[in-house]
Amino acid sequence: MIFRQRSDDDFDDDDEEEELEQVLFQGAKNGVQPDLSANKKLVQAGLMRAKDLVSEAMSRRAEMIRVEPKGNVAVSMIFVDGVAYPAGKMPAQAALAVTQMLKLLAGLDIQNRTAPQSGAIHAEYEEHKYLIRIDSIPVKGAGERLIVRIVDPKVKLEKPEEIGLSEGIRRKTREYTSMKKGVILAAGPPMSGVSTTAMGLMRSVDAYLYSIFNMANLDGRDLAHVTEFEFKEGEGLQEAILRAKRQEVDVLIIDPLRDAEVAKIIFEEADGVSFVTETPAKDAADAVVRISTWLGDPKLTAERLNLVVSQKLIRRLCPECKQAYRPNPKLLAKVGLPPETKVLYRVPRPIELDDGEVEEPPDCPKCGNMGYFGRMALFEEIEMRDEVKDVVASGGDAAAIKAAARKAGMQTFQQDGLKAVATGATALEELQRAFQQK
């Protein structure tokens, strides 16, 4: 199916240009069997709408659908390679039926509309197995926001080399965890790939040489040669850490740091054991500042925080249709690429022929004429070397921490992005789009 940007009217039109294959829902991941016979009215109102919504998104390579209630209507958006596109509107009651139907199929409580719920549905589309993750979030006075994530279980980005972590970052992770003290963090905003980065850092630790315990919920992801730590009934986090220390653990993997209480426990205990975890933040420098704020002690942050790695997802150029061009030397100088760069790549553009005619690029069945296919991560790092430690310990802000890290030669998003451009993995226009996002 050739991809084209659709207007809301396109999605409200019952006359489809071609009949889409329908997704097959094949049971809730949690094993709860939905009682369809007891919910006949809901099935009648919501099942086909839910199948149409998900099938349409999957036909367009979407990884996520968001249905947002807006008064008497609900607005649908789909996300393809991280970019949002309108997917039409529906009456609020129809959106409620879709949300409730998907919750029912995911084994969730359809009577509860006041608390967030999460579940998943096994599904099949075009003879390929998927996992459809469902999140419902109450919206005050406006029903529920629906988030649908389409996951291909065969696509696993867990190994450090699979997600693009450099050998330098992997080496530093190994070095710091071997010291049996301090904290290593993956940091980033929601849906930026931060959990995938954390998994890559965890897998960078040599599980053959060191004793590693996992205290975190990894959502089904497996870590080979890592011991699953079982909490005792009524046992708090600090008590569990002390018990793990008595078992001579070297590295502890824990759930994300989200508040001051947990952060204080971790940093107080980060002596005699290394911690690997993640935390929500705008970027690596913001994570350092947040940790200092939570601890109320920037000197402790500088002493116990070893390494922060953050990521930014950008789109990859489609390998089938990307267009080579000779860059202007002034452009190379402006963006910081080497002057000897002979060729760069971009999304296909019309080509003006010698006779003045314009030749349009051919249709691309792989990316649907988007010019991009899939995403990759750019990485930045802040390592607590002396020049950065001094800034952090003195209470420096995010800008000062970034400046110190750059001066010390630590990897930045811009550096990693330009490498991706130089190798033809992405386009300068995509870097500009990604870095302009708030």
Short mmCIF file of C-alpha atoms in Angstrom, two decimals:
data_model
loop_
_atom_site.label_atom_id
_atom_site.label_comp_id
_atom_site.label_asym_id
_atom_site.label_seq_id
_atom_site.Cartn_x
_atom_site.Cartn_y
_atom_site.Cartn_z
CA MET A 1 0.00 0.00 0.00
CA ILE A 2 1.48 3.33 -1.04
CA PHE A 3 1.60 5.73 1.87
CA ARG A 4 -0.02 9.11 1.47
CA GLN A 5 -0.96 11.73 4.02
CA ARG A 6 -4.69 11.57 4.57
CA SER A 7 -7.09 14.24 5.63
CA ASP A 8 -9.72 13.66 8.29
CA ASP A 9 -12.29 13.40 5.51
CA ASP A 10 -10.43 10.45 4.03
CA PHE A 11 -10.81 8.50 7.25
CA ASP A 12 -14.47 9.42 7.65
CA ASP A 13 -15.26 8.24 4.12
CA ASP A 14 -16.77 4.75 4.03
CA ASP A 15 -15.62 4.18 0.43
CA GLU A 16 -12.14 2.71 0.68
CA GLU A 17 -9.88 2.68 -2.35
CA GLU A 18 -8.96 -0.88 -1.48
CA GLU A 19 -10.21 -3.32 1.09
CA LEU A 20 -7.77 -3.57 3.98
CA GLU A 21 -6.86 -6.87 5.56
CA GLN A 22 -8.26 -6.98 9.07
CA VAL A 23 -6.22 -7.63 12.18
CA LEU A 24 -7.10 -10.79 14.08
CA PHE A 25 -7.27 -10.43 17.85
CA GLN A 26 -6.13 -13.68 19.47
CA GLY A 27 -6.50 -13.31 23.22
CA ALA A 28 -5.29 -11.24 26.14
CA LYS A 29 -1.66 -11.54 27.17
CA ASN A 30 -2.71 -11.83 30.82
CA GLY A 31 -4.80 -14.91 30.01
CA VAL A 32 -8.13 -13.36 30.99
CA GLN A 33 -10.84 -14.66 28.65
CA PRO A 34 -13.15 -11.80 27.55
CA ASP A 35 -16.85 -12.53 28.02
CA LEU A 36 -18.17 -11.36 24.66
CA SER A 37 -21.63 -12.83 25.15
CA ALA A 38 -22.15 -10.75 28.29
CA ASN A 39 -21.09 -7.60 26.42
CA LYS A 40 -23.05 -7.97 23.18
CA LYS A 41 -23.89 -4.28 22.87
CA LEU A 42 -20.24 -3.30 23.34
CA VAL A 43 -19.11 -5.88 20.79
CA GLN A 44 -21.67 -4.60 18.30
CA ALA A 45 -20.66 -0.97 18.83
CA GLY A 46 -16.91 -1.34 19.23
CA LEU A 47 -15.41 -4.49 17.73
CA MET A 48 -15.40 -3.58 14.04
CA ARG A 49 -14.44 0.02 14.79
CA ALA A 50 -11.51 -1.23 16.88
CA LYS A 51 -10.43 -3.66 14.15
CA ASP A 52 -10.67 -0.93 11.50
CA LEU A 53 -8.65 1.53 13.59
CA VAL A 54 -5.85 -0.93 14.34
CA SER A 55 -5.84 -2.47 10.83
CA GLU A 56 -5.58 0.94 9.17
CA ALA A 57 -2.68 1.89 11.43
CA MET A 58 -0.85 -1.38 10.79
CA SER A 59 -1.29 -0.99 7.03
CA ARG A 60 0.55 2.32 7.34
CA ARG A 61 3.46 0.91 9.42
CA ALA A 62 2.32 2.77 12.53
CA GLU A 63 3.88 1.85 15.84
CA MET A 64 1.33 3.73 17.92
CA ILE A 65 -2.24 5.05 17.88
CA ARG A 66 -3.56 7.74 20.20
CA VAL A 67 -7.27 8.51 20.58
CA GLU A 68 -7.84 11.74 22.48
CA PRO A 69 -11.32 12.77 23.70
CA LYS A 70 -12.19 16.37 22.80
CA GLY A 71 -15.70 17.12 24.02
CA ASN A 72 -18.27 15.57 21.68
CA VAL A 73 -15.61 14.08 19.41
CA ALA A 74 -12.37 12.14 19.74
CA VAL A 75 -9.30 12.86 17.62
CA SER A 76 -7.15 9.98 16.40
CA MET A 77 -3.46 10.22 15.61
CA ILE A 78 -1.10 7.54 14.34
CA PHE A 79 2.67 7.58 14.74
CA VAL A 80 4.91 6.28 11.98
CA ASP A 81 8.61 6.21 12.83
CA GLY A 82 7.85 8.59 15.69
CA VAL A 83 6.08 11.23 13.57
CA ALA A 84 2.40 11.97 14.20
CA TYR A 85 -0.18 11.98 11.42
CA PRO A 86 -3.91 12.72 11.69
CA ALA A 87 -6.11 9.64 11.47
CA GLY A 88 -9.53 11.28 11.58
CA LYS A 89 -12.22 11.96 14.13
CA MET A 90 -15.07 9.96 15.58
CA PRO A 91 -17.98 10.73 17.88
CA ALA A 92 -17.09 10.54 21.56
CA GLN A 93 -19.44 7.58 22.07
CA ALA A 94 -17.77 5.66 19.24
CA ALA A 95 -14.34 6.33 20.74
CA LEU A 96 -15.60 5.13 24.12
CA ALA A 97 -16.83 1.92 22.51
CA VAL A 98 -13.43 1.37 20.84
CA THR A 99 -11.58 2.00 24.10
CA GLN A 100 -13.84 -0.29 26.11
CA MET A 101 -13.66 -3.00 23.44
CA LEU A 102 -9.89 -3.01 23.37
CA LYS A 103 -9.77 -3.00 27.18
CA LEU A 104 -12.10 -6.01 27.22
CA LEU A 105 -9.95 -7.88 24.69
CA ALA A 106 -6.84 -7.05 26.74
CA GLY A 107 -8.35 -8.61 29.86
CA LEU A 108 -8.82 -5.27 31.64
CA ASP A 109 -11.68 -4.04 33.84
CA ILE A 110 -14.12 -2.20 31.59
CA GLN A 111 -16.15 -1.05 34.62
CA ASN A 112 -13.21 0.96 35.91
CA ARG A 113 -12.85 4.23 33.98
CA THR A 114 -11.25 6.29 36.76
CA ALA A 115 -7.85 4.60 37.08
CA PRO A 116 -5.12 4.03 34.47
CA GLN A 117 -5.00 0.48 33.13
CA SER A 118 -2.49 -1.37 30.97
CA GLY A 119 -2.70 -4.68 29.14
CA ALA A 120 -1.95 -6.37 25.85
CA ILE A 121 -3.60 -8.44 23.13
CA HIS A 122 -1.99 -11.14 21.01
CA ALA A 123 -2.79 -10.39 17.37
CA GLU A 124 -2.04 -11.42 13.80
CA TYR A 125 -1.87 -9.22 10.72
CA GLU A 126 -0.87 -10.35 7.23
CA GLU A 127 0.22 -13.72 8.68
CA HIS A 128 2.59 -12.05 11.13
CA LYS A 129 2.27 -12.17 14.92
CA TYR A 130 2.11 -8.93 16.94
CA LEU A 131 1.49 -7.80 20.48
CA ILE A 132 -0.97 -4.92 20.79
CA ARG A 133 -0.31 -3.02 24.02
CA ILE A 134 -3.29 -1.12 25.42
CA ASP A 135 -3.14 1.81 27.86
CA SER A 136 -6.21 3.71 29.02
CA ILE A 137 -5.71 6.95 30.94
CA PRO A 138 -8.64 8.79 32.55
CA VAL A 139 -9.12 12.35 31.31
CA LYS A 140 -10.95 14.60 33.76
CA GLY A 141 -14.46 15.27 32.50
CA ALA A 142 -13.75 13.72 29.11
CA GLY A 143 -13.63 9.93 29.39
CA GLU A 144 -10.39 8.07 28.67
CA ARG A 145 -7.36 8.61 26.48
CA LEU A 146 -6.48 5.47 24.54
CA ILE A 147 -2.90 4.57 23.65
CA VAL A 148 -2.34 1.56 21.40
CA ARG A 149 1.23 0.37 20.77
CA ILE A 150 1.91 -2.14 18.01
CA VAL A 151 4.86 -4.36 18.88
CA ASP A 152 6.56 -6.86 16.61
CA PRO A 153 7.97 -9.51 19.00
CA LYS A 154 10.54 -10.55 16.40
CA VAL A 155 12.15 -7.12 16.47
CA LYS A 156 14.33 -7.13 19.57
CA LEU A 157 16.63 -4.23 20.28
CA GLU A 158 18.34 -5.34 23.46
CA LYS A 159 21.99 -6.07 22.76
CA PRO A 160 24.30 -3.03 22.95
CA GLU A 161 25.38 -3.36 19.32
CA GLU A 162 21.77 -3.71 18.15
CA ILE A 163 20.74 -0.38 19.62
CA GLY A 164 23.92 1.42 18.53
CA LEU A 165 25.74 1.88 21.83
CA SER A 166 29.35 2.69 20.97
CA GLU A 167 32.18 0.50 22.16
CA GLY A 168 33.37 3.47 24.24
CA ILE A 169 30.11 3.62 26.24
CA ARG A 170 30.06 -0.15 26.64
CA ARG A 171 33.67 -0.15 27.86
CA LYS A 172 32.97 2.60 30.40
CA THR A 173 29.94 0.68 31.67
CA ARG A 174 32.10 -2.38 32.22
CA GLU A 175 34.83 -0.35 33.91
CA TYR A 176 32.49 1.43 36.33
CA THR A 177 30.49 -1.65 37.29
CA SER A 178 33.74 -3.51 37.99
CA MET A 179 34.47 -0.95 40.72
CA LYS A 180 31.44 -2.15 42.76
CA LYS A 181 30.30 1.35 43.58
CA GLY A 182 28.30 4.17 42.03
CA VAL A 183 25.31 4.51 39.73
CA ILE A 184 24.98 4.21 35.95
CA LEU A 185 21.87 5.80 34.46
CA ALA A 186 19.98 5.74 31.18
CA ALA A 187 18.02 8.98 30.94
CA GLY A 188 15.38 10.35 28.61
CA PRO A 189 11.77 11.46 28.20
CA PRO A 190 8.90 8.98 27.74
CA MET A 191 8.87 7.12 24.40
CA SER A 192 12.45 8.16 23.62
CA GLY A 193 13.87 4.64 23.91
CA VAL A 194 15.23 5.12 27.42
CA SER A 195 14.24 1.61 28.57
CA THR A 196 15.96 0.13 25.51
CA THR A 197 19.09 2.13 26.34
CA ALA A 198 18.95 0.89 29.94
CA MET A 199 18.72 -2.69 28.65
CA GLY A 200 21.76 -2.07 26.44
CA LEU A 201 23.74 -0.77 29.42
CA MET A 202 22.70 -3.77 31.51
CA ARG A 203 23.83 -6.12 28.76
CA SER A 204 27.18 -4.32 28.57
CA VAL A 205 28.12 -5.66 31.99
CA ASP A 206 30.13 -8.88 31.88
CA ALA A 207 27.76 -11.37 33.53
CA TYR A 208 30.43 -14.06 33.51
CA LEU A 209 32.83 -12.05 35.65
CA TYR A 210 30.45 -10.34 38.06
CA SER A 211 27.52 -11.32 40.25
CA ILE A 212 24.45 -9.45 38.96
CA PHE A 213 21.05 -9.41 40.66
CA ASN A 214 17.90 -8.06 39.02
CA MET A 215 15.39 -6.29 41.27
CA ALA A 216 13.52 -4.60 38.39
CA ASN A 217 10.43 -5.43 36.36
CA LEU A 218 11.91 -5.89 32.89
CA ASP A 219 8.50 -6.46 31.28
CA GLY A 220 9.36 -9.92 30.02
CA ARG A 221 12.81 -9.09 28.65
CA ASP A 222 15.49 -11.60 29.51
CA LEU A 223 18.98 -11.02 30.88
CA ALA A 224 21.19 -14.07 30.57
CA HIS A 225 23.26 -15.14 33.58
CA VAL A 226 21.54 -12.60 35.84
CA THR A 227 20.00 -13.76 39.14
CA GLU A 228 16.37 -12.78 39.72
CA PHE A 229 16.20 -11.30 43.21
CA GLU A 230 13.10 -12.28 45.19
CA PHE A 231 11.78 -9.73 47.67
CA LYS A 232 10.57 -11.10 51.00
CA GLU A 233 7.08 -10.24 52.15
CA GLY A 234 7.06 -6.78 53.71
CA GLU A 235 10.69 -6.15 52.79
CA GLY A 236 11.58 -2.58 51.81
CA LEU A 237 14.03 -1.56 49.10
CA GLN A 238 16.84 -0.64 51.47
CA GLU A 239 16.47 -3.90 53.40
CA ALA A 240 16.55 -5.85 50.13
CA ILE A 241 19.71 -4.06 48.99
CA LEU A 242 21.45 -4.81 52.28
CA ARG A 243 20.45 -8.47 51.96
CA ALA A 244 21.82 -8.56 48.40
CA LYS A 245 25.08 -7.03 49.63
CA ARG A 246 25.40 -9.79 52.20
CA GLN A 247 25.18 -12.22 49.27
CA GLU A 248 28.22 -10.43 47.76
CA VAL A 249 26.41 -8.99 44.75
CA ASP A 250 28.51 -6.81 42.44
CA VAL A 251 25.81 -5.14 40.32
CA LEU A 252 22.15 -4.45 41.10
CA ILE A 253 19.57 -3.67 38.42
CA ILE A 254 16.65 -1.71 39.82
CA ASP A 255 13.40 -0.12 38.69
CA PRO A 256 13.52 3.45 37.30
CA LEU A 257 14.37 6.30 39.68
CA ARG A 258 11.29 8.52 39.81
CA ASP A 259 11.39 10.26 43.19
CA ALA A 260 13.64 11.57 45.91
CA GLU A 261 12.91 8.77 48.39
CA VAL A 262 14.23 5.99 46.14
CA ALA A 263 17.09 8.14 44.83
CA LYS A 264 18.35 8.78 48.37
CA ILE A 265 18.32 5.06 49.19
CA ILE A 266 20.20 4.15 46.03
CA PHE A 267 22.90 6.79 46.35
CA GLU A 268 23.39 6.12 50.06
CA GLU A 269 23.88 2.41 49.31
CA ALA A 270 26.01 2.89 46.16
CA ASP A 271 29.18 1.83 47.95
CA GLY A 272 30.15 -1.80 47.74
CA VAL A 273 27.75 -2.37 44.86
CA SER A 274 27.07 -0.77 41.46
CA PHE A 275 23.55 0.17 40.39
CA VAL A 276 22.26 0.23 36.81
CA THR A 277 18.88 1.85 36.19
CA GLU A 278 17.03 4.57 34.27
CA THR A 279 15.32 7.84 35.08
CA PRO A 280 12.96 10.22 33.27
CA ALA A 281 14.71 13.41 32.13
CA LYS A 282 15.02 15.69 29.11
CA ASP A 283 18.62 14.59 28.55
CA ALA A 284 21.74 13.50 30.41
CA ALA A 285 22.52 16.90 31.96
CA ASP A 286 18.93 17.32 33.11
CA ALA A 287 19.14 13.90 34.77
CA VAL A 288 22.23 14.97 36.73
CA VAL A 289 20.47 18.11 37.96
CA ARG A 290 17.35 16.15 38.94
CA ILE A 291 19.39 13.67 40.93
CA SER A 292 21.14 16.52 42.78
CA THR A 293 17.77 18.11 43.53
CA TRP A 294 16.35 14.85 44.85
CA LEU A 295 19.40 14.16 47.01
CA GLY A 296 19.71 17.75 48.20
CA ASP A 297 23.45 17.19 47.99
CA PRO A 298 25.25 17.88 44.68
CA LYS A 299 28.53 16.66 46.19
CA LEU A 300 26.99 13.21 46.79
CA THR A 301 25.77 13.22 43.19
CA ALA A 302 29.27 14.00 41.92
CA GLU A 303 30.77 11.30 44.16
CA ARG A 304 28.33 8.44 43.47
CA LEU A 305 27.02 9.05 39.93
CA ASN A 306 29.41 7.46 37.43
CA LEU A 307 27.86 7.67 33.98
CA VAL A 308 24.65 8.98 32.37
CA VAL A 309 23.69 7.96 28.85
CA SER A 310 20.79 9.60 27.03
CA GLN A 311 19.30 8.92 23.61
CA LYS A 312 17.30 10.65 20.89
CA LEU A 313 15.42 8.69 18.21
CA ILE A 314 15.66 9.85 14.60
CA ARG A 315 14.33 8.37 11.37
CA ARG A 316 16.50 6.32 9.04
CA LEU A 317 16.52 7.12 5.34
CA CYS A 318 14.83 4.41 3.33
CA PRO A 319 17.61 2.22 1.87
CA GLU A 320 15.58 1.58 -1.29
CA CYS A 321 14.89 5.12 -2.38
CA LYS A 322 17.30 7.52 -0.62
CA GLN A 323 18.79 10.01 -3.05
CA ALA A 324 22.51 10.85 -3.23
CA TYR A 325 23.62 14.44 -3.81
CA ARG A 326 26.84 16.45 -3.78
CA PRO A 327 26.79 18.83 -0.80
CA ASN A 328 27.76 22.48 -1.04
CA PRO A 329 31.11 23.14 0.72
CA LYS A 330 29.53 26.05 2.61
CA LEU A 331 26.85 23.71 3.94
CA LEU A 332 29.50 21.25 5.13
CA ALA A 333 31.34 24.00 6.97
CA LYS A 334 28.12 25.32 8.52
CA VAL A 335 27.02 21.97 9.97
CA GLY A 336 30.50 20.78 10.90
CA LEU A 337 31.05 17.97 8.42
CA PRO A 338 34.54 17.37 7.00
CA PRO A 339 35.22 19.38 3.81
CA GLU A 340 36.27 16.18 2.00
CA THR A 341 32.72 14.79 2.28
CA LYS A 342 31.80 14.04 -1.34
CA VAL A 343 28.24 12.73 -1.06
CA LEU A 344 25.29 12.93 1.30
CA TYR A 345 21.80 11.43 1.10
CA ARG A 346 18.26 12.80 1.39
CA VAL A 347 14.62 11.97 0.76
CA PRO A 348 13.98 11.66 -3.01
CA ARG A 349 13.21 14.93 -4.78
CA PRO A 350 12.09 15.69 -8.36
CA ILE A 351 15.05 15.92 -10.74
CA GLU A 352 15.26 18.65 -13.38
CA LEU A 353 16.45 17.16 -16.68
CA ASP A 354 18.65 18.83 -19.28
CA ASP A 355 15.65 19.65 -21.46
CA GLY A 356 13.92 21.48 -18.61
CA GLU A 357 11.48 18.69 -17.85
CA VAL A 358 11.05 17.54 -14.26
CA GLU A 359 11.26 13.85 -13.44
CA GLU A 360 9.33 12.75 -10.35
CA PRO A 361 10.92 10.06 -8.18
CA PRO A 362 9.38 6.61 -8.61
CA ASP A 363 7.02 5.17 -6.02
CA CYS A 364 8.77 3.24 -3.27
CA PRO A 365 6.83 0.20 -2.02
CA LYS A 366 9.18 -0.23 0.97
CA CYS A 367 8.58 3.10 2.73
CA GLY A 368 5.38 4.14 0.94
CA ASN A 369 7.03 7.28 -0.47
CA MET A 370 7.86 8.67 2.95
CA GLY A 371 11.60 8.54 2.29
CA TYR A 372 12.23 7.13 5.75
CA PHE A 373 11.94 3.61 7.09
CA GLY A 374 12.49 2.81 10.76
CA ARG A 375 14.43 4.68 13.41
CA MET A 376 17.84 4.71 15.04
CA ALA A 377 19.16 6.18 18.27
CA LEU A 378 21.67 8.95 18.76
CA PHE A 379 23.52 8.91 22.07
CA GLU A 380 25.13 11.42 24.40
CA GLU A 381 27.08 10.71 27.55
CA ILE A 382 28.10 12.52 30.70
CA GLU A 383 30.87 10.79 32.60
CA MET A 384 31.81 11.94 36.08
CA ARG A 385 35.41 12.77 35.33
CA ASP A 386 37.10 15.44 37.47
CA GLU A 387 36.24 18.40 35.20
CA VAL A 388 32.55 17.49 35.26
CA LYS A 389 32.54 16.47 38.92
CA ASP A 390 33.68 19.94 39.93
CA VAL A 391 30.78 21.59 38.10
CA VAL A 392 28.21 19.14 39.51
CA ALA A 393 29.54 19.35 43.09
CA SER A 394 29.35 23.15 42.99
CA GLY A 395 25.67 23.00 41.99
CA GLY A 396 26.12 23.86 38.31
CA ASP A 397 23.02 23.93 36.12
CA ALA A 398 22.36 21.73 33.08
CA ALA A 399 23.97 24.18 30.66
CA ALA A 400 27.17 24.32 32.71
CA ILE A 401 27.29 20.52 32.98
CA LYS A 402 26.83 20.16 29.21
CA ALA A 403 29.58 22.69 28.53
CA ALA A 404 31.99 20.86 30.83
CA ALA A 405 31.17 17.52 29.18
CA ARG A 406 31.71 18.95 25.69
CA LYS A 407 35.02 20.53 26.74
CA ALA A 408 36.14 17.14 28.08
CA GLY A 409 35.36 15.56 24.71
CA MET A 410 32.36 13.48 25.77
CA GLN A 411 29.98 12.29 23.07
CA THR A 412 27.11 14.65 22.17
CA PHE A 413 23.91 14.16 20.20
CA GLN A 414 25.19 16.50 17.50
CA GLN A 415 28.41 14.53 17.03
CA ASP A 416 26.57 11.22 16.84
CA GLY A 417 23.99 12.73 14.47
CA LEU A 418 26.62 14.04 12.06
CA LYS A 419 28.21 10.59 11.97
CA ALA A 420 24.83 9.18 10.95
CA VAL A 421 24.52 11.80 8.20
CA ALA A 422 28.05 11.18 6.93
CA THR A 423 27.40 7.43 6.62
CA GLY A 424 24.11 7.96 4.77
CA ALA A 425 21.96 6.56 7.58
CA THR A 426 19.89 9.73 7.85
CA ALA A 427 19.50 13.19 6.34
CA LEU A 428 20.48 16.65 7.55
CA GLU A 429 16.79 17.62 7.32
CA GLU A 430 15.90 14.85 9.75
CA LEU A 431 18.52 16.05 12.25
CA GLN A 432 17.10 19.55 11.99
CA ARG A 433 13.57 18.27 12.61
CA ALA A 434 14.62 16.16 15.59
CA PHE A 435 16.63 18.88 17.30
CA GLN A 436 13.93 21.50 16.80
CA GLN A 437 11.44 19.39 18.80
CA LYS A 438 10.71 20.61 22.27
#
